[in-house]
Amino acid sequence: MVDVSVIIENIDLLWGGLLMTFKLFIVALAGGLPLGIFLGLGRLSSRKWIYYPVSAYVHFIRNVPLLMLIFWIYFSLPILTGGLVEPFYAAVVSFIIFEATYFGEIIRAGYQSVSKGTIQAAYSTGLNYWQMARYILIPIALRRVVPSMITQSIVLFQDTSLAYVIGLHEFVRMASLIDNRVIRPLELYGFVAIVFLVICSIGSQIVKRLETKEGERK
Amino acid sequence: MKEETPIIEIKNLSKWYGDFQVLDDITTTINRGECVVICGPSGSGKSTLLRCINGLEDFQKGDVIVDGVSIKEISHTKEIYKLRSRIGMVFQHFELYPHMTALENVTLAPKKVFKIPEKEAEKRGMELLEKVGLREHAHKKPGELSGGQQQRVGIARALAMNADIIMFDEPTSALDPEMIRDVLEVMVDLAKGGMTMLVVTHEMGFAKAVADKIIFMDEGRIIEQEDVETFFKNPKSDRAKEFIDRILVHI
Ligand SMILES: Nc1ncnc2c1ncn2[C@@H]1O[C@H](COP(=O)(O)OP(=O)(O)O)[C@@H](O)[C@H]1O
Ligand SMILES: [Mg+2]
């Protein structure tokens, strides 16, 4: 029988796991976004010595499974740093390196989605480059990019559970530790699934709102 | 008879994209207050020519002189921004700013380039929207307007800088027939009001009604430049003849 008391009894532990998941998510986002902007601009650069290395990096990372990247960084970072690396840092570094390539490609697409003609129209009225960028290019690109950015952030939020493999006590790992003790997989993993579902659905709803607003504008 | 003060002088202008010559030794003069129609097959370099005139595009040979100012000399200086503000431009696909209302589209450049106070810019913007028949649509975004309405906002935006010259690049070719008339009406009014206009179009009715001169281009060259009547009655070149037959059948 389903017995939810196992959830209530272990709510402190589960809450701790969820906090760790959020912490991982926020730090990875805070690092991944700026790096993503940097990569996106690099991919738009007309300078070959910027474009090619950045593109190579983006293609390489996007074609490697995230799980492998996490293992690889967890076991190779100590070689670089000379000491043991905490799972949290290994996970954060992996997520930043990985998600930034996705954020970068979204930013690049947003920039490219602004019609060349619209930019020319702005110039034709006498605006200089910075005025054009501030009032036309950036606002239009940002509006187009925000929904995909949130969607990618939802993916990142789900991906954080992969940190489980290097023993980080995030939400999923916490549930599995409790399960080892009480053997209540149905309730515990069911609860984890519901929490993820609720959080990610809220995110998706926001995206939907933004997209219909953008649609009305077009 | 209009007084003949040149406002745009194009002198032996040539431009290449790599090995491809897109403009080939273009020479012509446009006088203040004239309406000049440019026509010719697609790919003949008409849009490129317009973009060279306001310095949106570099060229390799020759020069364009706008009201005594050499575009070649100022093309990479701050002066080019001032010059562009004096030449309005209207595009085939409108190219309105999608995130701004019609009024904001019109007032952005006066506010940012000329630093005109918000209230004053808006008052003038409303007058211009009234002029193109869109006063009641001032607070709508481009997405809420029809093609013809968007294009009239585009014209108001080009007028907002009190430009001396307005260039139109196929302003009606992306519009449904019933909307073309509204846009052409506004353009005819402008021409009759003495605005200097450079219009790339295949609307020969418009050309016959208001154009002082018609320029026929093919493969980057000016093949003919005549007054409208001569062009239609006695085109000199076979290519112009062919072209006239083709577009007149279309109308
Ligand atoms: N940025 C560009 N790079 C290379 N070729 C171009 C570019 N822009 C236009 N062209 C070419 O130049 C020619 C003239 O283009 P355009 O001025 O747009 O002609 P039109 O307006 O008369 O149709 C075309 O063959 C076009 O393909
Ligand atoms: Mg064209």
Coordinates of C-alpha atoms and ligand atoms in Angstrom, one line a residue:
Chain A
M1 CA 0.0 0.0 0.0
V2 CA 1.0 3.6 -0.6
D3 CA 2.1 5.1 2.7
V4 CA 2.9 8.8 2.6
S5 CA 4.1 8.8 6.3
V6 CA 7.6 7.9 5.0
I7 CA 7.7 11.3 3.3
I8 CA 6.5 13.2 6.4
E9 CA 9.0 11.4 8.6
N10 CA 11.9 12.3 6.3
I11 CA 10.7 15.7 5.2
D12 CA 13.8 17.5 6.7
L13 CA 16.2 15.3 4.8
L14 CA 14.2 15.7 1.6
W15 CA 14.0 19.4 2.1
G16 CA 17.8 19.5 2.5
G17 CA 18.2 17.6 -0.7
L18 CA 15.9 20.0 -2.5
L19 CA 17.8 23.0 -1.2
M20 CA 21.0 21.5 -2.5
T21 CA 19.3 21.0 -5.9
F22 CA 18.3 24.7 -5.9
K23 CA 21.8 25.8 -4.8
L24 CA 23.3 23.8 -7.7
F25 CA 20.8 25.2 -10.1
I26 CA 21.3 28.8 -9.1
V27 CA 25.1 28.7 -9.1
A28 CA 25.2 26.8 -12.4
L29 CA 22.8 29.4 -13.9
A30 CA 24.8 32.3 -12.5
G31 CA 27.9 31.0 -14.1
G32 CA 26.4 29.5 -17.2
L33 CA 24.6 32.6 -18.4
P34 CA 27.6 35.0 -18.5
L35 CA 29.7 32.3 -20.1
G36 CA 26.9 31.7 -22.5
I37 CA 26.7 35.3 -23.5
F38 CA 30.4 35.3 -24.1
L39 CA 30.2 32.1 -26.2
G40 CA 27.2 33.5 -28.2
L41 CA 29.1 36.7 -29.0
G42 CA 32.1 34.6 -30.0
R43 CA 30.0 32.6 -32.4
L44 CA 28.9 35.8 -34.0
S45 CA 32.3 37.3 -34.3
S46 CA 33.7 37.9 -37.7
R47 CA 37.2 37.4 -36.3
K48 CA 38.3 33.9 -37.2
W49 CA 40.6 33.5 -34.3
I50 CA 37.6 34.0 -32.0
Y51 CA 35.0 32.3 -34.0
Y52 CA 36.8 29.0 -34.7
P53 CA 38.0 28.1 -31.2
V54 CA 34.6 29.1 -29.7
S55 CA 32.7 27.1 -32.3
A56 CA 35.0 24.1 -31.7
Y57 CA 34.4 24.3 -28.0
V58 CA 30.6 24.6 -28.5
H59 CA 30.4 21.7 -30.9
F60 CA 32.6 19.4 -28.7
I61 CA 30.6 20.0 -25.5
R62 CA 27.2 19.7 -27.1
N63 CA 28.1 16.3 -28.6
V64 CA 29.3 14.8 -25.3
P65 CA 26.8 13.3 -22.9
L66 CA 26.5 15.4 -19.8
L67 CA 26.9 12.4 -17.6
M68 CA 30.3 11.6 -19.1
L69 CA 31.3 15.2 -18.7
I70 CA 30.5 15.1 -15.0
F71 CA 32.5 11.9 -14.5
W72 CA 35.3 13.3 -16.5
I73 CA 35.5 16.5 -14.5
Y74 CA 35.1 14.8 -11.2
F75 CA 38.0 12.5 -11.8
S76 CA 40.3 14.8 -13.8
L77 CA 39.9 18.0 -11.8
P78 CA 41.9 16.6 -8.9
I79 CA 44.8 16.0 -11.3
L80 CA 44.8 19.7 -12.1
T81 CA 44.2 21.0 -8.5
G82 CA 46.3 18.4 -6.8
G83 CA 43.7 17.7 -4.2
L84 CA 40.4 16.1 -3.8
V85 CA 37.5 18.0 -5.4
E86 CA 34.2 18.2 -3.6
P87 CA 31.3 16.7 -5.7
F88 CA 29.5 20.1 -5.5
Y89 CA 32.3 22.0 -7.3
A90 CA 32.8 19.2 -9.8
A91 CA 29.0 19.3 -10.6
V92 CA 28.8 23.1 -10.8
V93 CA 31.8 23.3 -13.1
S94 CA 30.3 20.6 -15.3
F95 CA 26.9 22.3 -15.5
I96 CA 28.4 25.7 -16.3
I97 CA 30.6 24.3 -19.0
F98 CA 27.7 22.3 -20.5
E99 CA 24.8 24.6 -20.2
A100 CA 26.7 27.7 -21.4
T101 CA 27.0 26.2 -24.8
Y102 CA 23.2 25.9 -25.0
F103 CA 22.7 29.5 -23.7
G104 CA 25.3 30.7 -26.2
E105 CA 23.5 29.2 -29.1
I106 CA 20.2 30.7 -27.9
I107 CA 21.8 34.1 -27.7
R108 CA 23.3 33.7 -31.1
A109 CA 20.0 32.7 -32.7
G110 CA 18.2 35.7 -31.0
Y111 CA 20.7 38.1 -32.4
Q112 CA 20.4 36.6 -35.9
S113 CA 16.6 36.7 -35.7
V114 CA 16.7 40.5 -35.8
S115 CA 16.1 41.4 -39.4
K116 CA 19.0 43.1 -41.2
G117 CA 16.4 45.4 -42.8
T118 CA 15.2 46.6 -39.4
I119 CA 18.8 47.4 -38.4
Q120 CA 19.2 49.3 -41.7
A121 CA 16.0 51.1 -41.0
A122 CA 17.3 52.3 -37.7
Y123 CA 20.6 53.4 -39.3
S124 CA 18.7 55.2 -42.1
T125 CA 17.1 57.5 -39.5
G126 CA 20.5 58.6 -38.3
L127 CA 20.9 56.4 -35.2
N128 CA 24.5 55.5 -34.5
Y129 CA 25.7 51.9 -33.6
W130 CA 25.2 52.2 -29.9
Q131 CA 21.7 53.8 -30.2
M132 CA 20.7 51.1 -32.7
A133 CA 22.0 48.4 -30.4
R134 CA 20.3 49.8 -27.3
Y135 CA 16.9 50.7 -28.7
I136 CA 16.5 48.2 -31.5
L137 CA 18.9 45.2 -31.6
I138 CA 19.1 44.2 -27.9
P139 CA 15.4 44.8 -27.0
I140 CA 14.2 42.7 -30.0
A141 CA 16.7 40.0 -29.5
L142 CA 16.0 39.8 -25.7
R143 CA 12.3 39.4 -26.2
R144 CA 12.9 36.5 -28.7
V145 CA 15.4 34.8 -26.4
V146 CA 13.7 34.9 -23.0
P147 CA 11.3 32.0 -23.6
S148 CA 14.1 29.7 -24.9
M149 CA 16.3 30.8 -22.0
I150 CA 13.6 29.8 -19.5
T151 CA 13.0 26.5 -21.3
Q152 CA 16.8 25.8 -21.2
S153 CA 16.8 26.7 -17.5
I154 CA 14.1 24.1 -16.9
V155 CA 16.3 21.5 -18.6
L156 CA 19.2 22.6 -16.4
F157 CA 17.1 22.2 -13.3
Q158 CA 16.2 18.6 -14.3
D159 CA 19.8 17.9 -15.3
T160 CA 21.0 18.8 -11.7
S161 CA 19.8 15.3 -10.7
L162 CA 22.7 13.8 -12.6
A163 CA 25.0 15.1 -9.9
Y164 CA 23.7 12.0 -8.1
V165 CA 26.3 9.9 -9.8
I166 CA 29.2 11.6 -8.0
G167 CA 27.5 11.3 -4.7
L168 CA 26.2 14.8 -4.2
H169 CA 23.4 14.9 -1.7
E170 CA 20.9 16.6 -4.0
F171 CA 17.2 15.9 -4.1
V172 CA 17.2 12.5 -6.0
R173 CA 20.3 11.2 -4.1
M174 CA 18.6 12.1 -0.8
A175 CA 15.5 10.1 -1.8
S176 CA 17.6 7.1 -2.8
L177 CA 19.5 7.2 0.5
I178 CA 16.3 7.2 2.5
D179 CA 14.9 4.5 0.2
N180 CA 18.0 2.3 1.0
R181 CA 16.9 2.5 4.6
V182 CA 13.1 2.2 4.5
I183 CA 12.6 0.5 1.1
R184 CA 9.7 2.7 0.0
P185 CA 10.7 3.5 -3.6
L186 CA 7.2 4.1 -4.9
E187 CA 6.4 6.9 -2.4
L188 CA 9.9 8.4 -2.3
Y189 CA 10.5 8.6 -6.1
G190 CA 6.8 9.4 -6.7
F191 CA 7.3 12.4 -4.4
V192 CA 10.5 13.5 -6.1
A193 CA 8.7 13.2 -9.5
I194 CA 5.8 15.3 -8.3
V195 CA 8.0 18.1 -6.9
F196 CA 10.0 18.2 -10.2
L197 CA 6.7 18.2 -12.2
V198 CA 5.3 21.1 -10.2
I199 CA 8.4 23.3 -10.4
C200 CA 9.0 22.6 -14.1
S201 CA 5.3 23.1 -15.0
I202 CA 5.4 26.6 -13.4
G203 CA 8.4 27.4 -15.6
S204 CA 6.6 26.1 -18.7
Q205 CA 3.6 28.1 -18.0
I206 CA 5.7 31.3 -17.8
V207 CA 7.2 30.4 -21.1
K208 CA 3.7 29.9 -22.6
R209 CA 2.5 33.3 -21.4
L210 CA 5.6 35.0 -22.8
E211 CA 5.3 33.2 -26.1
T212 CA 1.6 34.2 -26.7
K213 CA 2.5 37.8 -25.8
E214 CA 5.4 37.7 -28.3
G215 CA 3.0 36.1 -30.9
E216 CA 0.5 39.0 -30.5
R217 CA 3.3 41.4 -31.2
K218 CA 4.4 39.7 -34.4
Chain B
M1 CA 9.2 74.5 -64.2
K2 CA 11.2 73.5 -61.2
E3 CA 14.5 75.3 -60.4
E4 CA 17.4 73.0 -61.1
T5 CA 19.5 72.8 -58.0
P6 CA 21.2 69.5 -57.7
I7 CA 20.7 67.8 -54.4
I8 CA 22.1 64.4 -55.2
E9 CA 24.9 64.0 -57.7
I10 CA 26.0 60.4 -58.5
K11 CA 29.4 60.4 -60.3
N12 CA 30.8 57.3 -62.0
L13 CA 29.7 55.1 -59.1
S14 CA 30.9 51.5 -59.2
K15 CA 30.6 48.8 -56.6
W16 CA 31.6 45.2 -56.4
Y17 CA 30.6 42.4 -54.1
G18 CA 33.8 40.4 -54.4
D19 CA 34.3 39.8 -58.1
F20 CA 30.6 40.6 -58.9
Q21 CA 30.1 44.1 -60.2
V22 CA 26.7 45.2 -58.8
L23 CA 26.9 48.9 -59.9
D24 CA 28.7 49.9 -63.1
D25 CA 29.6 53.5 -63.7
I26 CA 26.4 55.1 -62.5
T27 CA 26.1 58.8 -63.2
T28 CA 23.0 60.9 -62.7
T29 CA 21.8 64.1 -61.0
I30 CA 18.6 64.6 -58.9
N31 CA 17.4 68.1 -58.4
R32 CA 15.8 69.5 -55.4
G33 CA 12.0 68.9 -55.4
E34 CA 12.2 66.2 -58.1
C35 CA 10.5 62.9 -58.1
V36 CA 12.7 60.3 -59.8
V37 CA 11.5 56.8 -60.4
I38 CA 14.0 53.9 -60.8
C39 CA 12.9 50.7 -62.4
G40 CA 14.5 47.6 -63.9
P41 CA 14.6 43.9 -63.5
S42 CA 15.2 42.3 -60.1
G43 CA 18.9 42.1 -59.3
S44 CA 19.9 45.1 -61.4
G45 CA 21.3 46.9 -58.4
K46 CA 18.5 49.4 -57.5
S47 CA 18.4 48.7 -53.8
T48 CA 22.2 48.7 -53.7
L49 CA 22.2 52.1 -55.3
L50 CA 19.8 53.5 -52.7
R51 CA 22.0 52.1 -49.9
C52 CA 25.1 53.7 -51.4
I53 CA 23.4 57.1 -51.4
N54 CA 22.9 57.2 -47.6
G55 CA 26.2 55.4 -46.8
L56 CA 24.6 52.2 -45.6
E57 CA 26.9 50.5 -48.1
D58 CA 30.5 51.2 -49.2
F59 CA 31.5 51.5 -52.8
Q60 CA 34.9 51.2 -54.5
K61 CA 34.8 53.8 -57.3
G62 CA 33.2 57.2 -58.0
D63 CA 31.3 59.2 -55.4
V64 CA 27.9 60.4 -54.3
I65 CA 27.5 64.1 -53.4
V66 CA 24.4 64.9 -51.3
D67 CA 23.8 68.6 -51.0
G68 CA 27.5 69.3 -51.5
V69 CA 28.7 66.6 -49.1
S70 CA 30.9 63.8 -50.4
I71 CA 29.6 60.4 -49.1
K72 CA 33.0 58.9 -49.8
E73 CA 34.7 61.4 -47.5
I74 CA 32.3 61.1 -44.6
S75 CA 31.3 57.4 -44.9
H76 CA 33.4 56.3 -41.9
T77 CA 33.0 59.4 -39.8
K78 CA 30.3 60.6 -37.4
E79 CA 29.1 63.0 -40.2
I80 CA 27.4 60.1 -41.9
Y81 CA 24.8 59.8 -39.1
K82 CA 23.8 63.5 -39.6
L83 CA 23.6 63.0 -43.3
R84 CA 21.4 59.9 -43.0
S85 CA 19.0 61.7 -40.8
R86 CA 18.4 64.1 -43.7
I87 CA 17.5 61.2 -46.1
G88 CA 14.4 59.2 -45.1
M89 CA 14.1 55.7 -46.3
V90 CA 11.1 53.5 -46.8
F91 CA 11.5 49.7 -47.3
Q92 CA 9.7 47.0 -49.2
H93 CA 9.1 45.0 -46.0
F94 CA 8.4 48.1 -43.9
E95 CA 11.1 47.1 -41.3
L96 CA 9.2 48.7 -38.4
Y97 CA 10.5 48.2 -34.9
P98 CA 8.3 45.3 -33.8
H99 CA 8.5 46.1 -30.1
M100 CA 7.4 49.7 -30.4
T101 CA 4.0 51.3 -31.1
A102 CA 3.5 53.2 -34.3
L103 CA 4.1 56.5 -32.5
E104 CA 7.3 55.2 -30.9
N105 CA 8.5 54.0 -34.3
V106 CA 8.0 57.5 -35.6
T107 CA 9.4 59.4 -32.6
L108 CA 12.5 57.3 -31.8
A109 CA 15.0 59.0 -34.1
P110 CA 13.8 62.6 -33.4
K111 CA 14.1 61.9 -29.6
K112 CA 17.5 60.1 -29.8
V113 CA 19.2 61.8 -32.7
F114 CA 17.9 65.4 -32.4
K115 CA 17.3 65.1 -28.7
I116 CA 13.8 66.6 -29.1
P117 CA 11.8 66.5 -25.8
E118 CA 9.4 63.6 -25.5
K119 CA 6.2 65.8 -25.5
E120 CA 7.2 67.8 -28.5
A121 CA 8.3 64.7 -30.5
E122 CA 5.0 63.0 -29.7
K123 CA 3.0 66.0 -30.9
R124 CA 4.9 66.1 -34.1
G125 CA 4.6 62.3 -34.4
M126 CA 0.8 62.5 -34.1
E127 CA 0.7 65.1 -36.8
L128 CA 2.6 62.8 -39.1
L129 CA 0.5 59.8 -38.3
E130 CA -2.6 62.0 -39.0
K131 CA -1.0 63.0 -42.3
V132 CA -0.8 59.3 -43.4
G133 CA -4.3 58.6 -42.0
L134 CA -3.3 56.6 -38.9
R135 CA -4.0 58.9 -36.0
E136 CA -6.3 56.4 -34.3
H137 CA -3.7 53.6 -34.7
A138 CA -0.9 55.5 -33.0
H139 CA -0.7 53.2 -30.0
K140 CA -0.8 49.9 -31.8
K141 CA 2.2 47.8 -32.4
P142 CA 3.2 46.9 -36.0
G143 CA 1.8 43.3 -35.5
E144 CA -1.7 44.8 -35.0
L145 CA -1.6 46.8 -38.3
S146 CA -2.2 45.7 -41.9
G147 CA 0.6 45.8 -44.4
G148 CA -0.7 49.0 -45.9
Q149 CA -0.9 50.7 -42.5
Q150 CA 2.5 49.5 -41.5
Q151 CA 4.0 51.0 -44.7
R152 CA 2.3 54.3 -44.0
V153 CA 3.9 54.2 -40.5
G154 CA 7.2 53.6 -42.3
I155 CA 6.6 56.7 -44.4
A156 CA 5.7 58.8 -41.3
R157 CA 8.9 57.5 -39.7
A158 CA 10.9 58.6 -42.7
L159 CA 9.3 62.0 -42.6
A160 CA 9.8 62.5 -38.8
M161 CA 13.4 63.7 -39.2
N162 CA 12.2 66.5 -41.6
A163 CA 14.3 64.9 -44.2
D164 CA 15.1 66.8 -47.4
I165 CA 15.0 63.6 -49.4
I166 CA 13.0 60.4 -49.1
M167 CA 14.0 57.2 -50.8
F168 CA 11.5 54.4 -51.4
D169 CA 12.6 50.9 -52.1
E170 CA 9.6 49.1 -53.8
P171 CA 7.2 50.4 -51.1
T172 CA 4.2 48.7 -52.5
S173 CA 5.5 45.4 -53.9
A174 CA 4.8 43.5 -50.7
L175 CA 1.2 44.8 -50.4
D176 CA -2.2 43.6 -51.5
P177 CA -3.8 45.6 -54.3
E178 CA -6.4 47.3 -52.2
M179 CA -3.7 48.7 -49.8
I180 CA -1.4 49.8 -52.6
R181 CA -3.7 52.7 -53.4
D182 CA -3.6 54.1 -49.8
V183 CA 0.2 54.1 -49.8
L184 CA 0.5 55.6 -53.3
E185 CA -1.9 58.4 -52.4
V186 CA 0.4 59.4 -49.5
M187 CA 3.4 59.3 -51.9
V188 CA 1.6 61.3 -54.6
D189 CA 0.8 64.0 -51.9
L190 CA 4.4 64.1 -50.9
A191 CA 5.6 64.5 -54.5
K192 CA 3.1 67.3 -55.2
G193 CA 4.2 69.0 -51.9
G194 CA 7.7 69.4 -53.4
M195 CA 9.5 66.6 -51.5
T196 CA 12.6 65.3 -53.3
M197 CA 11.9 61.6 -53.9
L198 CA 13.8 58.7 -55.2
V199 CA 11.4 55.8 -55.8
V200 CA 12.2 52.3 -56.9
T201 CA 8.9 51.0 -58.1
H202 CA 7.2 49.2 -60.9
E203 CA 4.0 51.2 -60.4
M204 CA 4.0 52.9 -63.7
G205 CA 0.7 54.7 -62.9
F206 CA 2.6 56.5 -60.1
A207 CA 5.5 57.3 -62.4
K208 CA 3.2 58.8 -65.1
A209 CA 1.3 60.8 -62.5
V210 CA 4.2 62.5 -60.7
A211 CA 7.7 61.4 -61.8
D212 CA 9.9 64.1 -63.4
K213 CA 12.4 61.5 -64.6
I214 CA 12.6 57.8 -64.9
I215 CA 15.8 55.8 -64.7
F216 CA 16.0 52.3 -66.2
M217 CA 18.7 50.0 -64.8
D218 CA 19.9 46.7 -65.9
E219 CA 22.9 44.6 -64.7
G220 CA 24.2 47.5 -62.6
R221 CA 24.1 50.1 -65.3
I222 CA 21.8 53.0 -66.1
I223 CA 20.4 52.1 -69.6
E224 CA 18.1 55.0 -70.0
Q225 CA 17.2 58.2 -68.1
E226 CA 14.4 60.1 -69.7
D227 CA 11.3 62.1 -68.8
V228 CA 8.4 59.7 -68.3
E229 CA 6.6 60.3 -71.6
T230 CA 9.7 59.7 -73.8
F231 CA 10.5 56.6 -71.8
F232 CA 7.2 55.0 -72.4
K233 CA 6.6 56.2 -76.0
N234 CA 10.1 55.9 -77.4
P235 CA 12.3 53.7 -75.3
K236 CA 15.8 53.7 -77.0
S237 CA 17.0 50.3 -75.9
D238 CA 15.5 46.9 -76.6
R239 CA 15.9 46.0 -73.0
A240 CA 13.8 48.9 -71.9
K241 CA 11.2 48.0 -74.5
E242 CA 11.0 44.4 -73.4
F243 CA 10.8 45.6 -69.8
I244 CA 8.0 48.0 -70.5
D245 CA 6.0 45.4 -72.4
R246 CA 6.4 43.0 -69.5
I247 CA 5.3 45.3 -66.7
L248 CA 2.5 46.9 -68.7
V249 CA 1.0 43.5 -69.3
H250 CA 1.2 42.9 -65.6
I251 CA -0.8 46.0 -64.6
Ligands
LIG1 N1 25.3 41.7 -49.5 C1 25.4 41.2 -50.7 N2 26.5 40.3 -51.1 C2 26.6 39.8 -52.3 N3 25.8 40.1 -53.3 C3 24.7 41.0 -53.1 C4 24.5 41.5 -51.8 N4 23.4 42.3 -51.8 C5 23.0 42.2 -53.1 N5 23.8 41.4 -53.9 C6 23.6 41.1 -55.3 O1 23.7 42.3 -56.0 C7 22.7 42.3 -57.1 C8 21.8 43.6 -57.0 O2 21.0 43.5 -55.8 P1 19.9 44.6 -55.5 O3 20.6 45.9 -55.4 O4 19.2 44.1 -54.3 O5 19.0 44.5 -56.8 P2 17.5 45.0 -57.0 O6 17.2 45.9 -55.9 O7 17.6 45.8 -58.3 O8 16.7 43.8 -57.2 C9 22.0 41.0 -57.0 O9 22.5 40.2 -57.9 C10 22.2 40.6 -55.6 O10 22.2 39.2 -55.5
MG2 MG 15.6 45.6 -54.5

